[in-house]
PDB file of C-alpha atoms in Angstrom:
ATOM      1  CA  MET A   1     -31.725 -32.672 -84.385  1.00  0.00           C
ATOM      2  CA  ASP A   2     -33.487 -29.361 -84.914  1.00  0.00           C
ATOM      3  CA  PRO A   3     -32.443 -28.062 -88.373  1.00  0.00           C
ATOM      4  CA  GLN A   4     -31.623 -24.716 -86.746  1.00  0.00           C
ATOM      5  CA  GLN A   5     -28.890 -26.424 -84.744  1.00  0.00           C
ATOM      6  CA  ARG A   6     -27.437 -28.347 -87.667  1.00  0.00           C
ATOM      7  CA  LEU A   7     -27.365 -25.287 -89.913  1.00  0.00           C
ATOM      8  CA  PHE A   8     -25.751 -23.139 -87.228  1.00  0.00           C
ATOM      9  CA  LEU A   9     -23.038 -25.755 -86.762  1.00  0.00           C
ATOM     10  CA  GLU A  10     -22.334 -25.483 -90.492  1.00  0.00           C
ATOM     11  CA  ALA A  11     -22.378 -21.666 -90.429  1.00  0.00           C
ATOM     12  CA  ALA A  12     -20.029 -21.562 -87.446  1.00  0.00           C
ATOM     13  CA  TRP A  13     -17.591 -23.918 -89.164  1.00  0.00           C
ATOM     14  CA  ASP A  14     -17.671 -21.721 -92.268  1.00  0.00           C
ATOM     15  CA  ALA A  15     -16.892 -18.674 -90.103  1.00  0.00           C
ATOM     16  CA  LEU A  16     -13.912 -20.448 -88.561  1.00  0.00           C
ATOM     17  CA  GLU A  17     -12.605 -21.569 -91.946  1.00  0.00           C
ATOM     18  CA  ASN A  18     -13.087 -18.115 -93.478  1.00  0.00           C
ATOM     19  CA  GLY A  19     -11.151 -16.668 -90.556  1.00  0.00           C
ATOM     20  CA  GLY A  20      -8.253 -19.049 -91.162  1.00  0.00           C
ATOM     21  CA  GLN A  21      -8.585 -20.640 -87.743  1.00  0.00           C
ATOM     22  CA  ASP A  22      -6.974 -23.956 -86.849  1.00  0.00           C
ATOM     23  CA  THR A  23      -9.990 -25.705 -85.311  1.00  0.00           C
ATOM     24  CA  SER A  24      -7.786 -28.395 -83.769  1.00  0.00           C
ATOM     25  CA  LYS A  25      -6.350 -25.759 -81.414  1.00  0.00           C
ATOM     26  CA  LEU A  26      -9.700 -24.474 -80.115  1.00  0.00           C
ATOM     27  CA  ALA A  27     -10.237 -27.258 -77.577  1.00  0.00           C
ATOM     28  CA  GLY A  28      -9.978 -25.975 -74.011  1.00  0.00           C
ATOM     29  CA  THR A  29      -9.948 -22.305 -75.015  1.00  0.00           C
ATOM     30  CA  ALA A  30     -12.269 -19.670 -73.577  1.00  0.00           C
ATOM     31  CA  THR A  31     -14.160 -19.318 -76.852  1.00  0.00           C
ATOM     32  CA  GLY A  32     -17.723 -18.169 -76.246  1.00  0.00           C
ATOM     33  CA  VAL A  33     -20.797 -19.131 -78.232  1.00  0.00           C
ATOM     34  CA  PHE A  34     -23.692 -16.672 -78.505  1.00  0.00           C
ATOM     35  CA  VAL A  35     -26.708 -17.549 -80.642  1.00  0.00           C
ATOM     36  CA  GLY A  36     -29.939 -15.687 -81.308  1.00  0.00           C
ATOM     37  CA  THR A  37     -32.801 -18.151 -81.667  1.00  0.00           C
ATOM     38  CA  CYS A  38     -36.485 -17.713 -80.951  1.00  0.00           C
ATOM     39  CA  ASN A  39     -38.510 -20.740 -81.966  1.00  0.00           C
ATOM     40  CA  VAL A  40     -38.775 -24.470 -81.297  1.00  0.00           C
ATOM     41  CA  HIS A  41     -40.934 -25.348 -84.291  1.00  0.00           C
ATOM     42  CA  TYR A  42     -39.186 -28.664 -84.826  1.00  0.00           C
ATOM     43  CA  TRP A  43     -40.084 -29.662 -81.287  1.00  0.00           C
ATOM     44  CA  ASP A  44     -43.718 -28.762 -81.996  1.00  0.00           C
ATOM     45  CA  LEU A  45     -43.674 -31.182 -84.929  1.00  0.00           C
ATOM     46  CA  LEU A  46     -42.021 -33.939 -82.896  1.00  0.00           C
ATOM     47  CA  ALA A  47     -44.397 -33.486 -79.969  1.00  0.00           C
ATOM     48  CA  ALA A  48     -47.378 -33.768 -82.299  1.00  0.00           C
ATOM     49  CA  THR A  49     -46.295 -37.298 -83.277  1.00  0.00           C
ATOM     50  CA  GLY A  50     -46.901 -38.688 -79.807  1.00  0.00           C
ATOM     51  CA  SER A  51     -44.287 -39.141 -77.083  1.00  0.00           C
ATOM     52  CA  PRO A  52     -40.818 -37.950 -78.214  1.00  0.00           C
ATOM     53  CA  ASP A  53     -37.894 -39.697 -76.520  1.00  0.00           C
ATOM     54  CA  MET A  54     -35.107 -38.086 -74.520  1.00  0.00           C
ATOM     55  CA  HIS A  55     -32.955 -37.522 -77.594  1.00  0.00           C
ATOM     56  CA  ALA A  56     -35.755 -35.603 -79.294  1.00  0.00           C
ATOM     57  CA  ALA A  57     -36.368 -33.541 -76.173  1.00  0.00           C
ATOM     58  CA  LEU A  58     -32.700 -32.616 -75.829  1.00  0.00           C
ATOM     59  CA  GLY A  59     -32.261 -32.202 -79.572  1.00  0.00           C
ATOM     60  CA  ALA A  60     -35.202 -29.917 -80.227  1.00  0.00           C
ATOM     61  CA  GLY A  61     -37.115 -29.167 -77.050  1.00  0.00           C
ATOM     62  CA  THR A  62     -34.753 -26.554 -75.672  1.00  0.00           C
ATOM     63  CA  ARG A  63     -33.144 -23.569 -77.337  1.00  0.00           C
ATOM     64  CA  ALA A  64     -30.133 -23.889 -75.036  1.00  0.00           C
ATOM     65  CA  ALA A  65     -29.031 -26.932 -77.053  1.00  0.00           C
ATOM     66  CA  ILE A  66     -27.989 -24.833 -80.047  1.00  0.00           C
ATOM     67  CA  THR A  67     -25.085 -23.271 -78.130  1.00  0.00           C
ATOM     68  CA  GLY A  68     -24.275 -26.457 -76.270  1.00  0.00           C
ATOM     69  CA  ARG A  69     -23.898 -28.469 -79.465  1.00  0.00           C
ATOM     70  CA  LEU A  70     -21.278 -26.113 -80.860  1.00  0.00           C
ATOM     71  CA  SER A  71     -19.388 -25.811 -77.572  1.00  0.00           C
ATOM     72  CA  PHE A  72     -19.397 -29.609 -77.338  1.00  0.00           C
ATOM     73  CA  ALA A  73     -18.315 -30.132 -80.947  1.00  0.00           C
ATOM     74  CA  LEU A  74     -15.369 -27.721 -80.592  1.00  0.00           C
ATOM     75  CA  ASP A  75     -14.646 -28.598 -76.941  1.00  0.00           C
ATOM     76  CA  VAL A  76     -14.520 -24.911 -76.005  1.00  0.00           C
ATOM     77  CA  ASN A  77     -15.001 -23.652 -72.449  1.00  0.00           C
ATOM     78  CA  GLY A  78     -16.203 -20.080 -72.874  1.00  0.00           C
ATOM     79  CA  PRO A  79     -19.742 -18.942 -72.021  1.00  0.00           C
ATOM     80  CA  GLY A  80     -22.628 -20.287 -74.106  1.00  0.00           C
ATOM     81  CA  LEU A  81     -25.804 -18.238 -74.378  1.00  0.00           C
ATOM     82  CA  SER A  82     -28.936 -18.789 -76.431  1.00  0.00           C
ATOM     83  CA  VAL A  83     -30.607 -15.395 -76.778  1.00  0.00           C
ATOM     84  CA  ASP A  84     -34.259 -14.667 -77.526  1.00  0.00           C
ATOM     85  CA  THR A  85     -35.120 -11.001 -78.015  1.00  0.00           C
ATOM     86  CA  ALA A  86     -37.507 -11.673 -80.916  1.00  0.00           C
ATOM     87  CA  CYS A  87     -36.514  -9.777 -84.073  1.00  0.00           C
ATOM     88  CA  SER A  88     -33.250  -8.530 -82.568  1.00  0.00           C
ATOM     89  CA  SER A  89     -32.024 -11.904 -81.251  1.00  0.00           C
ATOM     90  CA  SER A  90     -28.953 -12.146 -83.500  1.00  0.00           C
ATOM     91  CA  LEU A  91     -27.899  -8.546 -82.868  1.00  0.00           C
ATOM     92  CA  ALA A  92     -28.364  -9.010 -79.117  1.00  0.00           C
ATOM     93  CA  ALA A  93     -26.244 -12.173 -79.270  1.00  0.00           C
ATOM     94  CA  ILE A  94     -23.439 -10.281 -81.020  1.00  0.00           C
ATOM     95  CA  ALA A  95     -23.683  -7.411 -78.505  1.00  0.00           C
ATOM     96  CA  LEU A  96     -23.391  -9.858 -75.595  1.00  0.00           C
ATOM     97  CA  ALA A  97     -20.442 -11.547 -77.291  1.00  0.00           C
ATOM     98  CA  CYS A  98     -18.695  -8.172 -77.567  1.00  0.00           C
ATOM     99  CA  GLN A  99     -19.305  -7.496 -73.877  1.00  0.00           C
ATOM    100  CA  SER A 100     -17.841 -10.887 -72.963  1.00  0.00           C
ATOM    101  CA  LEU A 101     -14.750 -10.223 -75.077  1.00  0.00           C
ATOM    102  CA  ARG A 102     -14.230  -6.759 -73.621  1.00  0.00           C
ATOM    103  CA  ALA A 103     -14.551  -8.097 -70.090  1.00  0.00           C
ATOM    104  CA  GLY A 104     -11.933 -10.767 -70.793  1.00  0.00           C
ATOM    105  CA  GLU A 105     -14.461 -13.531 -70.103  1.00  0.00           C
ATOM    106  CA  SER A 106     -13.967 -14.873 -73.652  1.00  0.00           C
ATOM    107  CA  THR A 107     -10.798 -14.821 -75.729  1.00  0.00           C
ATOM    108  CA  ALA A 108     -12.794 -15.295 -78.937  1.00  0.00           C
ATOM    109  CA  ALA A 109     -16.482 -15.678 -79.695  1.00  0.00           C
ATOM    110  CA  ILE A 110     -18.698 -17.252 -82.310  1.00  0.00           C
ATOM    111  CA  ALA A 111     -21.911 -15.275 -82.549  1.00  0.00           C
ATOM    112  CA  GLY A 112     -24.920 -15.108 -84.827  1.00  0.00           C
ATOM    113  CA  GLY A 113     -28.409 -16.484 -85.187  1.00  0.00           C
ATOM    114  CA  SER A 114     -30.523 -19.282 -86.536  1.00  0.00           C
ATOM    115  CA  GLN A 115     -34.162 -19.045 -87.567  1.00  0.00           C
ATOM    116  CA  VAL A 116     -35.814 -21.780 -89.609  1.00  0.00           C
ATOM    117  CA  LEU A 117     -39.598 -21.821 -89.981  1.00  0.00           C
ATOM    118  CA  VAL A 118     -40.781 -25.415 -90.221  1.00  0.00           C
ATOM    119  CA  ALA A 119     -44.221 -25.011 -88.602  1.00  0.00           C
ATOM    120  CA  ASN A 120     -46.995 -22.417 -88.602  1.00  0.00           C
ATOM    121  CA  THR A 121     -47.171 -22.262 -84.803  1.00  0.00           C
ATOM    122  CA  GLU A 122     -47.445 -18.464 -84.622  1.00  0.00           C
ATOM    123  CA  THR A 123     -48.556 -17.734 -88.174  1.00  0.00           C
ATOM    124  CA  ARG A 124     -52.279 -18.247 -87.710  1.00  0.00           C
ATOM    125  CA  GLY A 125     -52.509 -15.918 -84.740  1.00  0.00           C
ATOM    126  CA  TYR A 126     -50.663 -13.140 -86.550  1.00  0.00           C
ATOM    127  CA  ALA A 127     -52.682 -13.678 -89.722  1.00  0.00           C
ATOM    128  CA  ASP A 128     -55.969 -13.468 -87.831  1.00  0.00           C
ATOM    129  CA  SER A 129     -54.907 -10.181 -86.220  1.00  0.00           C
ATOM    130  CA  GLY A 130     -54.009  -8.632 -89.592  1.00  0.00           C
ATOM    131  CA  VAL A 131     -50.447  -7.638 -88.783  1.00  0.00           C
ATOM    132  CA  PHE A 132     -48.802  -9.244 -91.833  1.00  0.00           C
ATOM    133  CA  SER A 133     -47.736  -6.966 -94.665  1.00  0.00           C
ATOM    134  CA  ALA A 134     -49.641  -7.305 -97.923  1.00  0.00           C
ATOM    135  CA  GLU A 135     -46.385  -6.653 -99.823  1.00  0.00           C
ATOM    136  CA  ASN A 136     -43.064  -7.280 -98.088  1.00  0.00           C
ATOM    137  CA  CYS A 137     -41.018  -6.236 -95.082  1.00  0.00           C
ATOM    138  CA  LYS A 138     -40.249  -2.507 -94.829  1.00  0.00           C
ATOM    139  CA  PHE A 139     -38.348  -2.379 -91.574  1.00  0.00           C
ATOM    140  CA  GLY A 140     -38.196   1.121 -90.102  1.00  0.00           C
ATOM    141  CA  ASP A 141     -40.184   2.574 -93.001  1.00  0.00           C
ATOM    142  CA  THR A 142     -43.052   4.939 -92.187  1.00  0.00           C
ATOM    143  CA  GLY A 143     -44.900   3.404 -95.123  1.00  0.00           C
ATOM    144  CA  ALA A 144     -44.775  -0.100 -93.656  1.00  0.00           C
ATOM    145  CA  ASP A 145     -48.143  -1.852 -93.579  1.00  0.00           C
ATOM    146  CA  GLY A 146     -47.135  -4.786 -91.386  1.00  0.00           C
ATOM    147  CA  PHE A 147     -44.322  -7.294 -91.228  1.00  0.00           C
ATOM    148  CA  VAL A 148     -43.327 -10.681 -92.597  1.00  0.00           C
ATOM    149  CA  PHE A 149     -41.494 -13.569 -90.955  1.00  0.00           C
ATOM    150  CA  GLY A 150     -37.929 -14.050 -92.055  1.00  0.00           C
ATOM    151  CA  GLU A 151     -35.567 -16.976 -91.735  1.00  0.00           C
ATOM    152  CA  GLY A 152     -31.858 -17.445 -92.112  1.00  0.00           C
ATOM    153  CA  VAL A 153     -28.686 -18.663 -90.437  1.00  0.00           C
ATOM    154  CA  GLY A 154     -25.427 -16.801 -89.982  1.00  0.00           C
ATOM    155  CA  ALA A 155     -22.351 -16.736 -87.773  1.00  0.00           C
ATOM    156  CA  VAL A 156     -19.279 -14.542 -87.348  1.00  0.00           C
ATOM    157  CA  LEU A 157     -16.023 -15.051 -85.471  1.00  0.00           C
ATOM    158  CA  LEU A 158     -15.138 -12.192 -83.139  1.00  0.00           C
ATOM    159  CA  LYS A 159     -11.939 -11.241 -81.344  1.00  0.00           C
ATOM    160  CA  PRO A 160     -10.511  -8.131 -79.664  1.00  0.00           C
ATOM    161  CA  LEU A 161      -8.582  -6.138 -82.247  1.00  0.00           C
ATOM    162  CA  GLU A 162      -5.197  -6.469 -80.519  1.00  0.00           C
ATOM    163  CA  ARG A 163      -5.543 -10.251 -80.266  1.00  0.00           C
ATOM    164  CA  ALA A 164      -6.604 -10.577 -83.910  1.00  0.00           C
ATOM    165  CA  LEU A 165      -3.586  -8.587 -85.052  1.00  0.00           C
ATOM    166  CA  ALA A 166      -1.246 -10.588 -82.827  1.00  0.00           C
ATOM    167  CA  ASP A 167      -2.658 -13.833 -84.236  1.00  0.00           C
ATOM    168  CA  GLY A 168      -2.299 -12.609 -87.810  1.00  0.00           C
ATOM    169  CA  ASP A 169      -6.030 -12.942 -88.469  1.00  0.00           C
ATOM    170  CA  PRO A 170      -7.691 -11.354 -91.523  1.00  0.00           C
ATOM    171  CA  VAL A 171      -9.782  -8.498 -90.100  1.00  0.00           C
ATOM    172  CA  GLN A 172     -13.014  -8.133 -92.080  1.00  0.00           C
ATOM    173  CA  ALA A 173     -14.758  -5.396 -90.078  1.00  0.00           C
ATOM    174  CA  VAL A 174     -14.639  -3.443 -86.829  1.00  0.00           C
ATOM    175  CA  ILE A 175     -17.712  -3.373 -84.595  1.00  0.00           C
ATOM    176  CA  GLY A 176     -18.503   0.039 -83.143  1.00  0.00           C
ATOM    177  CA  VAL A 177     -20.296   0.229 -79.822  1.00  0.00           C
ATOM    178  CA  PRO A 178     -23.140  -2.284 -79.593  1.00  0.00           C
ATOM    179  CA  PHE A 179     -25.962  -1.491 -77.182  1.00  0.00           C
ATOM    180  CA  VAL A 180     -29.015  -3.427 -76.106  1.00  0.00           C
ATOM    181  CA  ASP A 181     -32.075  -1.526 -74.933  1.00  0.00           C
ATOM    182  CA  THR A 182     -35.853  -1.445 -75.213  1.00  0.00           C
ATOM    183  CA  PRO A 183     -38.157   1.462 -76.096  1.00  0.00           C
ATOM    184  CA  GLY A 184     -39.993   1.176 -72.772  1.00  0.00           C
ATOM    185  CA  PHE A 185     -43.619   2.275 -72.757  1.00  0.00           C
ATOM    186  CA  SER A 186     -45.251   2.552 -76.178  1.00  0.00           C
ATOM    187  CA  ARG A 187     -48.682   2.608 -77.784  1.00  0.00           C
ATOM    188  CA  GLY A 188     -48.928  -1.147 -77.637  1.00  0.00           C
ATOM    189  CA  ARG A 189     -46.975  -4.365 -77.904  1.00  0.00           C
ATOM    190  CA  LYS A 190     -47.345  -4.460 -81.683  1.00  0.00           C
ATOM    191  CA  ARG A 191     -46.697  -0.740 -82.171  1.00  0.00           C
ATOM    192  CA  SER A 192     -43.444   0.106 -80.443  1.00  0.00           C
ATOM    193  CA  SER A 193     -41.983   3.607 -80.587  1.00  0.00           C
ATOM    194  CA  CYS A 194     -39.090   2.395 -82.713  1.00  0.00           C
ATOM    195  CA  GLY A 195     -37.826   5.863 -83.663  1.00  0.00           C
ATOM    196  CA  ALA A 196     -37.320   7.132 -80.126  1.00  0.00           C
ATOM    197  CA  GLY A 197     -36.288   3.784 -78.671  1.00  0.00           C
ATOM    198  CA  GLN A 198     -33.679   2.965 -81.287  1.00  0.00           C
ATOM    199  CA  GLY A 199     -32.316   6.497 -81.452  1.00  0.00           C
ATOM    200  CA  LYS A 200     -31.001   6.514 -77.876  1.00  0.00           C
ATOM    201  CA  PRO A 201     -28.288   3.872 -78.255  1.00  0.00           C
ATOM    202  CA  VAL A 202     -27.220   5.432 -81.552  1.00  0.00           C
ATOM    203  CA  ARG A 203     -26.699   8.784 -79.819  1.00  0.00           C
ATOM    204  CA  ARG A 204     -24.705   7.078 -77.048  1.00  0.00           C
ATOM    205  CA  GLN A 205     -22.210   5.478 -79.417  1.00  0.00           C
ATOM    206  CA  GLY A 206     -19.651   8.252 -79.264  1.00  0.00           C
ATOM    207  CA  GLY A 207     -18.928   7.918 -75.539  1.00  0.00           C
ATOM    208  CA  PRO A 208     -17.092   4.685 -74.739  1.00  0.00           C
ATOM    209  CA  ALA A 209     -15.388   4.407 -78.129  1.00  0.00           C
ATOM    210  CA  SER A 210     -13.601   7.709 -77.635  1.00  0.00           C
ATOM    211  CA  THR A 211     -11.665   6.509 -74.577  1.00  0.00           C
ATOM    212  CA  SER A 212      -8.095   5.323 -74.999  1.00  0.00           C
ATOM    213  CA  ASN A 213      -8.586   2.011 -73.150  1.00  0.00           C
ATOM    214  CA  TYR A 214     -11.657   0.960 -75.115  1.00  0.00           C
ATOM    215  CA  ARG A 215     -11.251  -2.545 -76.565  1.00  0.00           C
ATOM    216  CA  ARG A 216     -12.383  -2.712 -80.164  1.00  0.00           C
ATOM    217  CA  ILE A 217     -13.941  -5.951 -81.344  1.00  0.00           C
ATOM    218  CA  VAL A 218     -13.413  -7.152 -84.904  1.00  0.00           C
ATOM    219  CA  VAL A 219     -14.996  -9.686 -87.247  1.00  0.00           C
ATOM    220  CA  ILE A 220     -12.483 -12.250 -88.464  1.00  0.00           C
TER     221      ILE A 220
END
């Protein structure tokens, strides 16, 4: 099993326990699973050993398996999406989970991301092109001199506010208005116009949230 899948299973279980959920009652519910994930390094390592069997292919060769494993383990029937939007994969997964909850497609959602670097598949190409920072990551900083790869695993349990209150759940935070967009044309693939592109969804946040029928999504 790809370590990214195993660790996300653990993170999701922690999120359910922290939210005081009775996991035995999740089976058959429309609980969605949304996971940001953007590498198959473990598959690269397995493939390099020769001819991986079917279990290796299903366990590491596809990113879709990370959502399927959790849905299978919990026996939930909501949507399951593995999301790859590069650096924003986890945020995009949470935004899609919120959309699914607001549309009534999911009654609850487990969302987050999993990124574990176990191979240098992309590292050499980036190193040769000189895009790595000589110091550390300075995201959004005008003084940034490159970037660094990051890894981590995290999951949150999401519900519409009214359902969380009715269920007596401990509300940890309220999500505002998540948006997913791209900056469009820029000076190049490695030099996106982050200021202009990221500013638009921020300026749009006031609209939908101000309406009386807007469903707020909370972290349990």
